[in-house]
């Protein structure tokens, strides 16, 4: 059996919505994008939802909207994708990279507290694999020092911290609709916020800095006139993407339930093994289960992580590693003079973690096959 690491889940619904967009004559941002934003906003329960062409663009605009400037400090976890750090550099600000929690792989609030200086402006928690960070602690630190919280929610659609849905917790929340994420438009992103001023500014910045009133030129009123009020960006979504988004949003809860069921099957297969450590589930959080990341108990095995991945590959199972911590990449290591010794937990996690396939279109046979083969390799290489 061959089990790919990911397969997007699309049906005739997505195909029909995209055909509908093309037939409508609106290929770029138009009425369907407006509808996708409205439905996304209602689904999250936020005041605003502003679409962009990636989560990277969302993070960039969020930081610009809150006024991050040259040499300001932005605290981010090392266990993330480079997008979280590169956007800080777009504004010539300084990424301050901190360590994570060993269990959840989420940013460690104690490390955040220690990293705060008078130059700190923003904290970007990343909800690793879809399980929300300790938002009470992060909120407390932010409030105590007058910082803004911009959530990197690329993994966490939908997810809940206590009774709050991700997208309604931080000051601004950035979602990804990249090909492998839990809702996909191929490429795409969304920013949610409850702040009028930031929302207004982001809407202007995402499309060339053209003033919002000029948005009317996309409506029936139609007008050739527009005003540029800022040097903006070309970050808008298209109606073709929004067609995909609308169709995907209609099944977003069902898709999460499906991933949740897969996660439960994996966890019950690994829980008592003593060699495979399943991802912990915090009782006050609901994960989107974007990723299912196991950790190997290396002390009980005579095979390392890379070897384990190779054995699974030979059995037809594709896996991945999330993430190579930022401090290990030449750019961040050199630009920020980082030393692995400052990231003990991330190092420990990185050495032993493997992301297993988890997506709504996986068959029960595929799930069972993966669980069984992981246990087979573990048994074969037990110390
Ligand atoms: C995928 C991802 C991003 C970037 O999303 P894009 O939509 O591809 O720009 C940012 N942060 C994290 C944690 C991600 O996994």
GROMACS .gro file of N, CA, C and O in nm, residues 266-267 269-271 273 275-278 292-296 301 303 308-309 311-313 315 317-319 354-357 366-382:
model
  188
  266UNK      N    1  -0.488   0.667   1.589
  266UNK     CA    2  -0.342   0.664   1.604
  266UNK      C    3  -0.305   0.661   1.752
  266UNK      O    4  -0.224   0.579   1.794
  267UNK      N    5  -0.365   0.751   1.827
  267UNK     CA    6  -0.326   0.763   1.968
  267UNK      C    7  -0.355   0.635   2.045
  267UNK      O    8  -0.273   0.591   2.126
  269UNK      N    9  -0.348   0.342   1.925
  269UNK     CA   10  -0.251   0.241   1.882
  269UNK      C   11  -0.114   0.262   1.946
  269UNK      O   12  -0.039   0.167   1.969
  270UNK      N   13  -0.079   0.388   1.976
  270UNK     CA   14   0.058   0.418   2.022
  270UNK      C   15   0.070   0.437   2.173
  270UNK      O   16   0.178   0.424   2.230
  271UNK      N   17  -0.042   0.471   2.237
  271UNK     CA   18  -0.041   0.520   2.376
  271UNK      C   19   0.039   0.434   2.473
  271UNK      O   20   0.118   0.484   2.552
  273UNK      N   21   0.260   0.197   2.400
  273UNK     CA   22   0.374   0.130   2.338
  273UNK      C   23   0.505   0.154   2.412
  273UNK      O   24   0.595   0.071   2.408
  275UNK      N   25   0.730   0.334   2.319
  275UNK     CA   26   0.830   0.379   2.222
  275UNK      C   27   0.780   0.494   2.135
  275UNK      O   28   0.858   0.579   2.093
  276UNK      N   29   0.651   0.495   2.108
  276UNK     CA   30   0.593   0.602   2.027
  276UNK      C   31   0.513   0.693   2.120
  276UNK      O   32   0.416   0.650   2.183
  277UNK      N   33   0.555   0.821   2.127
  277UNK     CA   34   0.485   0.916   2.213
  277UNK      C   35   0.384   0.993   2.127
  277UNK      O   36   0.423   1.067   2.037
  278UNK      N   37   0.254   0.973   2.152
  278UNK     CA   38   0.155   1.045   2.072
  278UNK      C   39   0.148   1.192   2.113
  278UNK      O   40   0.189   1.226   2.224
  292UNK      N   41  -0.036   1.540   1.275
  292UNK     CA   42  -0.027   1.443   1.384
  292UNK      C   43   0.122   1.409   1.398
  292UNK      O   44   0.179   1.338   1.315
  293UNK      N   45   0.185   1.466   1.502
  293UNK     CA   46   0.329   1.453   1.517
  293UNK      C   47   0.361   1.360   1.635
  293UNK      O   48   0.333   1.392   1.750
  294UNK      N   49   0.420   1.244   1.601
  294UNK     CA   50   0.464   1.153   1.707
  294UNK      C   51   0.608   1.188   1.745
  294UNK      O   52   0.680   1.250   1.667
  295UNK      N   53   0.646   1.147   1.865
  295UNK     CA   54   0.787   1.157   1.904
  295UNK      C   55   0.836   1.016   1.935
  295UNK      O   56   0.763   0.936   1.996
  296UNK      N   57   0.958   0.987   1.893
  296UNK     CA   58   1.017   0.857   1.922
  296UNK      C   59   1.084   0.861   2.058
  296UNK      O   60   1.154   0.958   2.089
  301UNK      N   61   1.496   0.279   2.169
  301UNK     CA   62   1.507   0.230   2.031
  301UNK      C   63   1.653   0.222   1.986
  301UNK      O   64   1.738   0.294   2.038
  303UNK      N   65   1.713   0.274   1.661
  303UNK     CA   66   1.703   0.340   1.530
  303UNK      C   67   1.676   0.487   1.559
  303UNK      O   68   1.612   0.521   1.658
  308UNK      N   69   1.399   0.579   1.101
  308UNK     CA   70   1.258   0.542   1.118
  308UNK      C   71   1.176   0.589   0.997
  308UNK      O   72   1.095   0.514   0.941
  309UNK      N   73   1.203   0.711   0.954
  309UNK     CA   74   1.133   0.767   0.837
  309UNK      C   75   1.162   0.682   0.713
  309UNK      O   76   1.072   0.652   0.634
  311UNK      N   77   1.245   0.365   0.704
  311UNK     CA   78   1.175   0.234   0.714
  311UNK      C   79   1.028   0.249   0.674
  311UNK      O   80   0.973   0.162   0.606
  312UNK      N   81   0.965   0.358   0.717
  312UNK     CA   82   0.824   0.381   0.681
  312UNK      C   83   0.812   0.403   0.531
  312UNK      O   84   0.719   0.353   0.466
  313UNK      N   85   0.908   0.474   0.474
  313UNK     CA   86   0.909   0.501   0.330
  313UNK      C   87   0.914   0.367   0.254
  313UNK      O   88   0.841   0.348   0.155
  315UNK      N   89   0.796   0.100   0.341
  315UNK     CA   90   0.666   0.033   0.351
  315UNK      C   91   0.557   0.113   0.280
  315UNK      O   92   0.437   0.085   0.296
  317UNK      N   93   0.488   0.442   0.317
  317UNK     CA   94   0.426   0.551   0.394
  317UNK      C   95   0.513   0.676   0.388
  317UNK      O   96   0.628   0.676   0.432
  318UNK      N   97   0.455   0.783   0.334
  318UNK     CA   98   0.528   0.911   0.328
  318UNK      C   99   0.500   0.991   0.454
  318UNK      O  100   0.384   1.004   0.496
  319UNK      N  101   0.605   1.046   0.512
  319UNK     CA  102   0.591   1.125   0.634
  319UNK      C  103   0.664   1.258   0.613
  319UNK      O  104   0.718   1.283   0.506
  354UNK      N  105   0.818   1.296   1.405
  354UNK     CA  106   0.777   1.255   1.270
  354UNK      C  107   0.629   1.290   1.254
  354UNK      O  108   0.548   1.259   1.341
  355UNK      N  109   0.594   1.357   1.143
  355UNK     CA  110   0.454   1.386   1.113
  355UNK      C  111   0.396   1.275   1.027
  355UNK      O  112   0.449   1.246   0.920
  356UNK      N  113   0.289   1.215   1.077
  356UNK     CA  114   0.224   1.105   1.003
  356UNK      C  115   0.112   1.160   0.914
  356UNK      O  116   0.058   1.268   0.942
  357UNK      N  117   0.074   1.086   0.810
  357UNK     CA  118  -0.037   1.131   0.725
  357UNK      C  119  -0.166   1.147   0.807
  357UNK      O  120  -0.197   1.061   0.889
  366UNK      N  121  -0.612   0.277   0.518
  366UNK     CA  122  -0.485   0.352   0.519
  366UNK      C  123  -0.444   0.390   0.661
  366UNK      O  124  -0.328   0.378   0.698
  367UNK      N  125  -0.541   0.433   0.740
  367UNK     CA  126  -0.512   0.473   0.879
  367UNK      C  127  -0.459   0.352   0.956
  367UNK      O  128  -0.357   0.359   1.027
  368UNK      N  129  -0.528   0.238   0.941
  368UNK     CA  130  -0.486   0.117   1.011
  368UNK      C  131  -0.348   0.072   0.965
  368UNK      O  132  -0.266   0.030   1.045
  369UNK      N  133  -0.325   0.083   0.835
  369UNK     CA  134  -0.196   0.043   0.778
  369UNK      C  135  -0.082   0.127   0.838
  369UNK      O  136   0.020   0.072   0.880
  370UNK      N  137  -0.103   0.258   0.845
  370UNK     CA  138   0.001   0.347   0.899
  370UNK      C  139   0.027   0.311   1.046
  370UNK      O  140   0.142   0.293   1.088
  371UNK      N  141  -0.082   0.299   1.125
  371UNK     CA  142  -0.067   0.269   1.269
  371UNK      C  143   0.009   0.137   1.287
  371UNK      O  144   0.101   0.127   1.370
  372UNK      N  145  -0.029   0.039   1.208
  372UNK     CA  146   0.032  -0.095   1.218
  372UNK      C  147   0.180  -0.092   1.181
  372UNK      O  148   0.263  -0.149   1.251
  373UNK      N  149   0.212  -0.023   1.072
  373UNK     CA  150   0.352  -0.023   1.026
  373UNK      C  151   0.442   0.058   1.120
  373UNK      O  152   0.557   0.023   1.142
  374UNK      N  153   0.387   0.166   1.178
  374UNK     CA  154   0.466   0.243   1.276
  374UNK      C  155   0.500   0.151   1.393
  374UNK      O  156   0.615   0.145   1.438
  375UNK      N  157   0.401   0.073   1.438
  375UNK     CA  158   0.425  -0.019   1.551
  375UNK      C  159   0.521  -0.132   1.512
  375UNK      O  160   0.604  -0.174   1.593
  376UNK      N  161   0.509  -0.179   1.386
  376UNK     CA  162   0.601  -0.284   1.339
  376UNK      C  163   0.746  -0.237   1.344
  376UNK      O  164   0.834  -0.309   1.393
  377UNK      N  165   0.770  -0.116   1.292
  377UNK     CA  166   0.907  -0.064   1.290
  377UNK      C  167   0.955  -0.045   1.435
  377UNK      O  168   1.068  -0.080   1.470
  378UNK      N  169   0.865   0.008   1.520
  378UNK     CA  170   0.901   0.030   1.660
  378UNK      C  171   0.939  -0.102   1.728
  378UNK      O  172   1.040  -0.110   1.800
  379UNK      N  173   0.861  -0.206   1.704
  379UNK     CA  174   0.888  -0.337   1.765
  379UNK      C  175   1.022  -0.393   1.714
  379UNK      O  176   1.102  -0.446   1.790
  380UNK      N  177   1.042  -0.379   1.582
  380UNK     CA  178   1.162  -0.437   1.520
  380UNK      C  179   1.289  -0.372   1.576
  380UNK      O  180   1.393  -0.439   1.587
  381UNK      N  181   1.281  -0.243   1.608
  381UNK     CA  182   1.402  -0.172   1.651
  381UNK      C  183   1.402  -0.137   1.798
  381UNK      O  184   1.474  -0.048   1.842
  382UNK      N  185   1.322  -0.207   1.875
  382UNK     CA  186   1.320  -0.186   2.020
  382UNK      C  187   1.453  -0.229   2.080
  382UNK      O  188   1.507  -0.331   2.039
   0.00000   0.00000   0.00000
